[in-house]
Amino acid sequence: MKPIAATSSQPAARLRILTIETTCDETAAAIVTDELDVLSSVVASQDALHERFGGVVPEIASRAHVERVLPVIDEALRKAGLTLDDVDAVAVANTPGLAGSLLVGLTAAKTLALARGMPLVAVNHLQAHIYACRMASGHDVFPCVGLIVSGGHSSLYCCAGPTDFTPLGGTIDDAAGEAFDKVASLLGLPYPGGPAIERAAVAGNPKAHRFPRPLLDDATRLDFSFSGLKTAVRYLVVGPGKLKDSGIGAQRLGPNACLNPEHRTLNPSSLSDVAASFQEAVVDCLVGKAELALARTGYRTLCVGGGVAANRRLRERLAQSAAEHGYDLHIPPFALCTDNAVMGAIAVERLRAGKIADLSLDILPGPERTASK
Ligand code: KG4
Ligand code: ZN
């Protein structure tokens, strides 16, 4: 196996780490150094493959990863001007995520580690989302409260250090991004739903509908619940009870066929009002619980990661909150909020801490449930 530390008589050579990310529907690879320089980053999005289904189809995702993972790794090496001979370690996100998707990345990483005699490093995808803040800020962000808001997770962590994460709370049902995606589907907006709702919300009145803010008033819990909020939107748009067959089915056959049988077409101004009111309710919950987590831990830094952190209204409200309460806020630029392999640079911290995996490393699929009760 290649040495991973320089001897004391030699100057420390820069280590180059290949990071691989295939937890959900983005195939990504990056080359980072142990000084946290990013030599290259490649992300192959699968949005176009899943759009017509209104959400990620796991089997389609894993098949697409199989086709793309090697070209994406090759492209990352090419962009960095390197070959595999120049790579010193390989890191891979092995949890949480979709089983088939995780397996593709892990198999690629293990194969490279075995064939090239390189150390293998396991990355937790959620911790990596927080580490994106470290990468973007260029300086240490720990200790901090970590808020991960993605398609599968809405989780709060006490992050004492880059290898020391303790769950504080999380969603008890849907994730924030999942709620965005499902409400978007109901409104006939394209997948991924978050950006589509954000665009529709720009012209809307966030006070037009008073949707619930589940668990927000419960100061004993750092948890979220977005399923009821999603249902409240459904009741407003479709009405309560079972869907009648008449009328709605016909919409599925139209030129812009939407696979959600509950899809309703609203006029643009009503749609914008629903989108803005829904978005505001989600943002209220996320900001409120992040503030509570900071108060509980006594930490003065909040790091936010995950696709929903790309939401401009959330970023604006968190910036207001940080100014009001006097804490440091880190939210990465958009490209580092959604899934990418640069955030896999957290592997550098794990390498330094001697946390090297062996070839028995397995996937831990499914969501990482962090709810406090
Ligand atoms: O972190 P991510 O890329 O993948 C997961 O690990 O899930 O997050 C994807 C999620 C999707 O649910 C998507 O709708 C949401 O992030 N998202 C947004 C925005 N951009 C992406 N949600 C709200 N506003 C956005 N601008
Ligand atoms: Zn993610």
GROMACS .gro file of C-alpha atoms and ligand atoms in nm:
model
  400
    1MET     CA    1   0.000   0.000   0.000
    2LYS     CA    2   0.127   0.350  -0.079
    3PRO     CA    3   0.258   0.543   0.223
    4ILE     CA    4   0.020   0.817   0.336
    5ALA     CA    5   0.258   1.020   0.551
    6ALA     CA    6   0.597   1.166   0.466
    7THR     CA    7   0.898   1.058   0.670
    8SER     CA    8   1.042   1.320   0.906
    9SER     CA    9   1.354   1.368   0.689
   10GLN     CA   10   1.151   1.462   0.380
   11PRO     CA   11   0.926   1.762   0.323
   12ALA     CA   12   0.560   1.655   0.338
   13ALA     CA   13   0.436   1.583  -0.014
   14ARG     CA   14   0.083   1.688  -0.096
   15LEU     CA   15  -0.150   1.394  -0.087
   16ARG     CA   16  -0.412   1.375  -0.358
   17ILE     CA   17  -0.742   1.214  -0.278
   18LEU     CA   18  -1.003   1.098  -0.525
   19THR     CA   19  -1.351   1.142  -0.375
   20ILE     CA   20  -1.654   0.961  -0.516
   21GLU     CA   21  -2.019   1.049  -0.455
   22THR     CA   22  -2.311   0.835  -0.577
   23THR     CA   23  -2.553   0.838  -0.284
   24CYS     CA   24  -2.863   0.949  -0.473
   25ASP     CA   25  -2.898   1.079  -0.828
   26GLU     CA   26  -2.574   1.267  -0.892
   27THR     CA   27  -2.261   1.087  -1.005
   28ALA     CA   28  -1.970   1.296  -0.885
   29ALA     CA   29  -1.594   1.275  -0.844
   30ALA     CA   30  -1.333   1.526  -0.732
   31ILE     CA   31  -0.962   1.541  -0.668
   32VAL     CA   32  -0.869   1.726  -0.351
   33THR     CA   33  -0.541   1.760  -0.167
   34ASP     CA   34  -0.466   1.715   0.200
   35GLU     CA   35  -0.432   2.096   0.211
   36LEU     CA   36  -0.794   2.110   0.093
   37ASP     CA   37  -0.714   2.247  -0.250
   38VAL     CA   38  -0.968   2.136  -0.509
   39LEU     CA   39  -0.787   2.019  -0.823
   40SER     CA   40  -1.104   1.919  -1.008
   41SER     CA   41  -1.473   1.850  -0.959
   42VAL     CA   42  -1.718   1.676  -1.190
   43VAL     CA   43  -2.092   1.627  -1.131
   44ALA     CA   44  -2.316   1.436  -1.373
   45SER     CA   45  -2.674   1.520  -1.283
   46GLN     CA   46  -2.953   1.272  -1.348
   47ASP     CA   47  -3.235   1.528  -1.315
   48ALA     CA   48  -3.338   1.479  -1.678
   49LEU     CA   49  -3.381   1.102  -1.623
   50HIS     CA   50  -3.607   1.139  -1.319
   51GLU     CA   51  -3.800   1.452  -1.411
   52ARG     CA   52  -4.095   1.279  -1.574
   53PHE     CA   53  -4.149   1.069  -1.263
   54GLY     CA   54  -4.152   1.369  -1.029
   55GLY     CA   55  -3.884   1.214  -0.808
   56VAL     CA   56  -3.579   0.987  -0.806
   57VAL     CA   57  -3.647   0.633  -0.929
   58PRO     CA   58  -3.385   0.424  -0.743
   59GLU     CA   59  -3.336   0.162  -1.014
   60ILE     CA   60  -3.288   0.423  -1.284
   61ALA     CA   61  -3.045   0.606  -1.058
   62SER     CA   62  -2.826   0.303  -0.991
   63ARG     CA   63  -2.815   0.204  -1.358
   64ALA     CA   64  -2.715   0.556  -1.456
   65HIS     CA   65  -2.440   0.552  -1.192
   66VAL     CA   66  -2.304   0.228  -1.341
   67GLU     CA   67  -2.280   0.394  -1.682
   68ARG     CA   68  -2.132   0.718  -1.554
   69VAL     CA   69  -1.906   0.648  -1.261
   70LEU     CA   70  -1.592   0.557  -1.457
   71PRO     CA   71  -1.625   0.838  -1.715
   72VAL     CA   72  -1.684   1.084  -1.430
   73ILE     CA   73  -1.371   0.964  -1.246
   74ASP     CA   74  -1.172   0.982  -1.572
   75GLU     CA   75  -1.296   1.335  -1.630
   76ALA     CA   76  -1.200   1.441  -1.277
   77LEU     CA   77  -0.847   1.305  -1.332
   78ARG     CA   78  -0.824   1.467  -1.675
   79LYS     CA   79  -0.935   1.806  -1.544
   80ALA     CA   80  -0.677   1.785  -1.266
   81GLY     CA   81  -0.409   1.689  -1.518
   82LEU     CA   82  -0.342   1.366  -1.328
   83THR     CA   83  -0.352   0.993  -1.377
   84LEU     CA   84  -0.444   0.728  -1.124
   85ASP     CA   85  -0.071   0.692  -1.050
   86ASP     CA   86  -0.082   1.039  -0.893
   87VAL     CA   87  -0.367   0.958  -0.656
   88ASP     CA   88  -0.279   0.864  -0.297
   89ALA     CA   89  -0.615   0.766  -0.149
   90VAL     CA   90  -0.976   0.708  -0.253
   91ALA     CA   91  -1.277   0.823  -0.053
   92VAL     CA   92  -1.639   0.730  -0.104
   93ALA     CA   93  -1.972   0.820   0.051
   94ASN     CA   94  -2.108   0.488   0.179
   95THR     CA   95  -2.400   0.623   0.384
   96PRO     CA   96  -2.681   0.734   0.389
   97GLY     CA   97  -2.850   0.699   0.051
   98LEU     CA   98  -3.014   0.466  -0.197
   99ALA     CA   99  -2.880   0.111  -0.172
  100GLY     CA  100  -2.815   0.053  -0.542
  101SER     CA  101  -2.662   0.398  -0.588
  102LEU     CA  102  -2.432   0.362  -0.287
  103LEU     CA  103  -2.317   0.021  -0.409
  104VAL     CA  104  -2.195   0.159  -0.739
  105GLY     CA  105  -1.970   0.422  -0.579
  106LEU     CA  106  -1.846   0.186  -0.311
  107THR     CA  107  -1.762  -0.087  -0.562
  108ALA     CA  108  -1.570   0.160  -0.779
  109ALA     CA  109  -1.379   0.293  -0.477
  110LYS     CA  110  -1.298  -0.050  -0.337
  111THR     CA  111  -1.180  -0.172  -0.678
  112LEU     CA  112  -0.945   0.125  -0.713
  113ALA     CA  113  -0.819   0.084  -0.357
  114LEU     CA  114  -0.747  -0.283  -0.414
  115ALA     CA  115  -0.602  -0.252  -0.762
  116ARG     CA  116  -0.382   0.051  -0.685
  117GLY     CA  117  -0.296  -0.032  -0.324
  118MET     CA  118  -0.451   0.292  -0.201
  119PRO     CA  119  -0.607   0.366   0.137
  120LEU     CA  120  -0.987   0.365   0.131
  121VAL     CA  121  -1.178   0.626   0.333
  122ALA     CA  122  -1.548   0.607   0.418
  123VAL     CA  123  -1.744   0.931   0.404
  124ASN     CA  124  -2.080   1.003   0.564
  125HIS     CA  125  -2.273   1.201   0.303
  126LEU     CA  126  -2.448   1.422   0.561
  127GLN     CA  127  -2.128   1.509   0.740
  128ALA     CA  128  -1.979   1.586   0.399
  129HIS     CA  129  -2.263   1.834   0.333
  130ILE     CA  130  -2.156   2.021   0.649
  131TYR     CA  131  -1.793   1.999   0.544
  132ALA     CA  132  -1.888   2.183   0.223
  133CYS     CA  133  -1.904   2.491   0.451
  134ARG     CA  134  -1.541   2.431   0.554
  135MET     CA  135  -1.442   2.399   0.190
  136ALA     CA  136  -1.629   2.712   0.085
  137SER     CA  137  -1.517   2.932   0.374
  138GLY     CA  138  -1.149   2.842   0.348
  139HIS     CA  139  -1.109   2.826   0.726
  140ASP     CA  140  -1.209   2.612   1.019
  141VAL     CA  141  -1.582   2.619   1.099
  142PHE     CA  142  -1.583   2.380   1.394
  143PRO     CA  143  -1.734   2.357   1.648
  144CYS     CA  144  -2.068   2.435   1.493
  145VAL     CA  145  -2.431   2.338   1.469
  146GLY     CA  146  -2.487   2.156   1.140
  147LEU     CA  147  -2.820   2.182   0.960
  148ILE     CA  148  -2.861   1.944   0.667
  149VAL     CA  149  -3.161   2.007   0.446
  150SER     CA  150  -3.175   1.781   0.145
  151GLY     CA  151  -3.407   1.557  -0.051
  152GLY     CA  152  -3.384   1.280   0.207
  153HIS     CA  153  -3.284   1.461   0.526
  154SER     CA  154  -3.364   1.748   0.755
  155SER     CA  155  -3.120   1.696   1.038
  156LEU     CA  156  -2.949   1.896   1.308
  157TYR     CA  157  -2.609   1.792   1.442
  158CYS     CA  158  -2.379   1.907   1.715
  159CYS     CA  159  -2.048   1.913   1.525
  160ALA     CA  160  -1.777   1.936   1.791
  161GLY     CA  161  -1.511   1.870   1.528
  162PRO     CA  162  -1.484   1.740   1.170
  163THR     CA  163  -1.490   1.380   1.290
  164ASP     CA  164  -1.720   1.433   1.588
  165PHE     CA  165  -2.088   1.465   1.491
  166THR     CA  166  -2.375   1.400   1.735
  167PRO     CA  167  -2.737   1.408   1.616
  168LEU     CA  168  -2.957   1.668   1.787
  169GLY     CA  169  -3.278   1.608   1.599
  170GLY     CA  170  -3.433   1.556   1.259
  171THR     CA  171  -3.748   1.504   1.067
  172ILE     CA  172  -4.001   1.256   1.198
  173ASP     CA  173  -4.151   1.204   0.851
  174ASP     CA  174  -4.072   1.383   0.523
  175ALA     CA  175  -3.752   1.576   0.461
  176ALA     CA  176  -3.771   1.943   0.363
  177GLY     CA  177  -3.653   1.876   0.007
  178GLU     CA  178  -3.897   1.585  -0.022
  179ALA     CA  179  -4.181   1.820   0.078
  180PHE     CA  180  -4.067   2.072  -0.185
  181ASP     CA  181  -4.057   1.795  -0.446
  182LYS     CA  182  -4.399   1.653  -0.354
  183VAL     CA  183  -4.573   1.990  -0.337
  184ALA     CA  184  -4.415   2.084  -0.671
  185SER     CA  185  -4.552   1.765  -0.822
  186LEU     CA  186  -4.898   1.846  -0.686
  187LEU     CA  187  -4.874   2.190  -0.845
  188GLY     CA  188  -4.759   2.045  -1.178
  189LEU     CA  189  -4.413   2.200  -1.142
  190PRO     CA  190  -4.107   2.016  -1.274
  191TYR     CA  191  -3.862   1.803  -1.077
  192PRO     CA  192  -3.656   1.888  -0.879
  193GLY     CA  193  -3.932   2.074  -0.702
  194GLY     CA  194  -3.725   2.302  -0.479
  195PRO     CA  195  -3.592   2.532  -0.750
  196ALA     CA  196  -3.930   2.525  -0.929
  197ILE     CA  197  -4.119   2.630  -0.614
  198GLU     CA  198  -3.859   2.895  -0.541
  199ARG     CA  199  -3.906   3.040  -0.890
  200ALA     CA  200  -4.286   3.032  -0.862
  201ALA     CA  201  -4.270   3.188  -0.512
  202VAL     CA  202  -4.088   3.501  -0.629
  203ALA     CA  203  -4.412   3.661  -0.749
  204GLY     CA  204  -4.623   3.521  -0.466
  205ASN     CA  205  -4.747   3.649  -0.130
  206PRO     CA  206  -4.600   3.439   0.152
  207LYS     CA  207  -4.889   3.543   0.375
  208ALA     CA  208  -5.164   3.445   0.130
  209HIS     CA  209  -5.217   3.109   0.307
  210ARG     CA  210  -5.136   3.034   0.667
  211PHE     CA  211  -4.997   2.682   0.644
  212PRO     CA  212  -4.900   2.498   0.966
  213ARG     CA  213  -4.547   2.515   1.113
  214PRO     CA  214  -4.534   2.167   1.268
  215LEU     CA  215  -4.332   2.130   1.592
  216LEU     CA  216  -4.206   2.489   1.567
  217ASP     CA  217  -4.362   2.590   1.897
  218ASP     CA  218  -4.233   2.282   2.079
  219ALA     CA  219  -3.913   2.413   2.239
  220THR     CA  220  -3.840   2.070   2.387
  221ARG     CA  221  -3.765   1.919   2.046
  222LEU     CA  222  -3.514   1.988   1.772
  223ASP     CA  223  -3.723   1.788   1.527
  224PHE     CA  224  -3.909   1.869   1.208
  225SER     CA  225  -4.227   1.736   1.050
  226PHE     CA  226  -4.316   1.829   0.693
  227SER     CA  227  -4.571   1.563   0.606
  228GLY     CA  228  -4.868   1.753   0.754
  229LEU     CA  229  -4.758   2.072   0.586
  230LYS     CA  230  -4.754   1.891   0.252
  231THR     CA  231  -5.104   1.756   0.327
  232ALA     CA  232  -5.225   2.106   0.415
  233VAL     CA  233  -5.120   2.221   0.069
  234ARG     CA  234  -5.296   1.922  -0.083
  235TYR     CA  235  -5.617   2.002   0.106
  236LEU     CA  236  -5.603   2.359  -0.018
  237VAL     CA  237  -5.529   2.269  -0.378
  238VAL     CA  238  -5.715   1.938  -0.428
  239GLY     CA  239  -5.954   1.934  -0.132
  240PRO     CA  240  -5.977   1.681   0.151
  241GLY     CA  241  -6.066   1.317   0.108
  242LYS     CA  242  -6.013   1.076  -0.176
  243LEU     CA  243  -5.955   1.199  -0.524
  244LYS     CA  244  -6.244   1.153  -0.765
  245ASP     CA  245  -6.154   0.991  -1.094
  246SER     CA  246  -6.343   1.235  -1.308
  247GLY     CA  247  -6.153   1.513  -1.474
  248ILE     CA  248  -5.817   1.469  -1.307
  249GLY     CA  249  -5.714   1.159  -1.501
  250ALA     CA  250  -5.756   1.345  -1.826
  251GLN     CA  251  -5.477   1.584  -1.731
  252ARG     CA  252  -5.232   1.296  -1.727
  253LEU     CA  253  -5.286   1.244  -2.097
  254GLY     CA  254  -5.207   1.602  -2.194
  255PRO     CA  255  -4.890   1.710  -2.375
  256ASN     CA  256  -4.725   1.798  -2.043
  257ALA     CA  257  -4.838   1.473  -1.885
  258CYS     CA  258  -4.770   1.472  -1.514
  259LEU     CA  259  -4.755   1.135  -1.341
  260ASN     CA  260  -4.906   1.272  -1.022
  261PRO     CA  261  -5.282   1.199  -1.046
  262GLU     CA  262  -5.345   1.477  -0.794
  263HIS     CA  263  -5.180   1.740  -1.008
  264ARG     CA  264  -5.398   2.050  -1.036
  265THR     CA  265  -5.341   2.340  -1.269
  266LEU     CA  266  -5.374   2.672  -1.088
  267ASN     CA  267  -5.367   3.016  -1.242
  268PRO     CA  268  -5.016   3.169  -1.218
  269SER     CA  269  -5.098   3.411  -0.937
  270SER     CA  270  -5.267   3.148  -0.718
  271LEU     CA  271  -4.977   2.911  -0.786
  272SER     CA  272  -4.726   3.173  -0.682
  273ASP     CA  273  -4.917   3.246  -0.360
  274VAL     CA  274  -4.933   2.875  -0.268
  275ALA     CA  275  -4.562   2.831  -0.350
  276ALA     CA  276  -4.458   3.139  -0.148
  277SER     CA  277  -4.676   3.047   0.151
  278PHE     CA  278  -4.550   2.689   0.153
  279GLN     CA  279  -4.187   2.796   0.118
  280GLU     CA  280  -4.227   3.044   0.404
  281ALA     CA  281  -4.368   2.774   0.632
  282VAL     CA  282  -4.072   2.542   0.559
  283VAL     CA  283  -3.825   2.826   0.610
  284ASP     CA  284  -3.986   2.929   0.941
  285CYS     CA  285  -3.943   2.574   1.073
  286LEU     CA  286  -3.581   2.544   0.959
  287VAL     CA  287  -3.474   2.884   1.092
  288GLY     CA  288  -3.660   2.837   1.423
  289LYS     CA  289  -3.505   2.500   1.500
  290ALA     CA  290  -3.157   2.612   1.392
  291GLU     CA  291  -3.183   2.900   1.640
  292LEU     CA  292  -3.298   2.658   1.910
  293ALA     CA  293  -3.005   2.425   1.838
  294LEU     CA  294  -2.758   2.714   1.869
  295ALA     CA  295  -2.915   2.815   2.200
  296ARG     CA  296  -2.903   2.457   2.331
  297THR     CA  297  -2.542   2.386   2.232
  298GLY     CA  298  -2.407   2.732   2.309
  299TYR     CA  299  -2.221   2.721   1.976
  300ARG     CA  300  -2.187   3.046   1.784
  301THR     CA  301  -2.154   2.899   1.433
  302LEU     CA  302  -2.421   2.753   1.208
  303CYS     CA  303  -2.322   2.550   0.900
  304VAL     CA  304  -2.594   2.466   0.654
  305GLY     CA  305  -2.573   2.208   0.376
  306GLY     CA  306  -2.784   2.008   0.135
  307GLY     CA  307  -2.984   2.096  -0.173
  308VAL     CA  308  -3.249   2.302   0.009
  309ALA     CA  309  -2.970   2.531   0.134
  310ALA     CA  310  -2.963   2.661  -0.224
  311ASN     CA  311  -3.302   2.822  -0.154
  312ARG     CA  312  -3.264   3.200  -0.164
  313ARG     CA  313  -3.543   3.271   0.082
  314LEU     CA  314  -3.388   3.031   0.334
  315ARG     CA  315  -3.046   3.192   0.285
  316GLU     CA  316  -3.195   3.540   0.328
  317ARG     CA  317  -3.386   3.446   0.645
  318LEU     CA  318  -3.084   3.270   0.797
  319ALA     CA  319  -2.869   3.575   0.722
  320GLN     CA  320  -3.127   3.793   0.903
  321SER     CA  321  -3.130   3.550   1.196
  322ALA     CA  322  -2.747   3.545   1.216
  323ALA     CA  323  -2.735   3.925   1.216
  324GLU     CA  324  -3.004   3.943   1.483
  325HIS     CA  325  -2.858   3.677   1.714
  326GLY     CA  326  -2.489   3.741   1.641
  327TYR     CA  327  -2.374   3.400   1.520
  328ASP     CA  328  -2.150   3.306   1.227
  329LEU     CA  329  -2.341   3.162   0.935
  330HIS     CA  330  -2.187   2.944   0.666
  331ILE     CA  331  -2.387   2.839   0.362
  332PRO     CA  332  -2.185   2.716   0.064
  333PRO     CA  333  -2.236   2.853  -0.288
  334PHE     CA  334  -2.512   2.675  -0.482
  335ALA     CA  335  -2.283   2.421  -0.651
  336LEU     CA  336  -2.159   2.299  -0.313
  337CYS     CA  337  -2.509   2.284  -0.159
  338THR     CA  338  -2.642   2.018  -0.393
  339ASP     CA  339  -2.465   1.683  -0.416
  340ASN     CA  340  -2.102   1.703  -0.523
  341ALA     CA  341  -1.774   1.527  -0.448
  342VAL     CA  342  -1.577   1.830  -0.325
  343MET     CA  343  -1.748   1.797   0.010
  344GLY     CA  344  -1.598   1.448   0.026
  345ALA     CA  345  -1.279   1.633   0.127
  346ILE     CA  346  -1.393   1.554   0.479
  347ALA     CA  347  -1.197   1.236   0.404
  348VAL     CA  348  -0.880   1.440   0.465
  349GLU     CA  349  -0.986   1.482   0.830
  350ARG     CA  350  -1.058   1.112   0.858
  351LEU     CA  351  -0.724   1.021   0.703
  352ARG     CA  352  -0.550   1.250   0.951
  353ALA     CA  353  -0.737   1.083   1.235
  354GLY     CA  354  -0.625   0.742   1.107
  355LYS     CA  355  -0.980   0.643   1.013
  356ILE     CA  356  -0.899   0.422   0.716
  357ALA     CA  357  -1.151   0.163   0.603
  358ASP     CA  358  -1.075  -0.186   0.482
  359LEU     CA  359  -1.229  -0.383   0.198
  360SER     CA  360  -1.505  -0.515   0.425
  361LEU     CA  361  -1.655  -0.163   0.415
  362ASP     CA  362  -2.023  -0.189   0.329
  363ILE     CA  363  -2.304   0.049   0.245
  364LEU     CA  364  -2.546   0.171   0.512
  365PRO     CA  365  -2.849   0.251   0.298
  366GLY     CA  366  -3.167   0.436   0.385
  367PRO     CA  367  -3.206   0.767   0.558
  368GLU     CA  368  -3.006   0.846   0.871
  369ARG     CA  369  -3.284   0.904   1.120
  370THR     CA  370  -3.190   1.165   1.376
  371ALA     CA  371  -3.526   1.259   1.533
  372SER     CA  372  -3.492   1.305   1.909
  373LYS     CA  373  -3.790   1.083   1.995
  374KG4     O1  374  -2.857   1.748  -0.129
  374KG4     P1  375  -2.932   1.715  -0.254
  374KG4     O2  376  -2.873   1.762  -0.385
  374KG4     O3  377  -2.957   1.560  -0.267
  374KG4     C1  378  -2.990   1.483  -0.157
  374KG4     O4  379  -2.894   1.438  -0.086
  374KG4     O5  380  -3.111   1.465  -0.134
  374KG4     O6  381  -3.078   1.777  -0.234
  374KG4     C2  382  -3.179   1.764  -0.331
  374KG4     C3  383  -3.302   1.834  -0.280
  374KG4     C4  384  -3.424   1.816  -0.368
  374KG4     O7  385  -3.533   1.779  -0.286
  374KG4     C5  386  -3.445   1.955  -0.428
  374KG4     O8  387  -3.581   1.985  -0.457
  374KG4     C6  388  -3.393   2.043  -0.318
  374KG4     O9  389  -3.278   1.976  -0.271
  374KG4     N1  390  -3.354   2.176  -0.368
  374KG4     C7  391  -3.413   2.290  -0.329
  374KG4     C8  392  -3.354   2.394  -0.404
  374KG4     N2  393  -3.258   2.338  -0.486
  374KG4     C9  394  -3.259   2.204  -0.462
  374KG4     N3  395  -3.512   2.313  -0.240
  374KG4    C10  396  -3.553   2.440  -0.224
  374KG4     N4  397  -3.503   2.545  -0.294
  374KG4    C11  398  -3.403   2.527  -0.385
  374KG4     N5  399  -3.355   2.629  -0.453
  375ZN      ZN  400  -2.711   1.530  -0.042
   0.00000   0.00000   0.00000
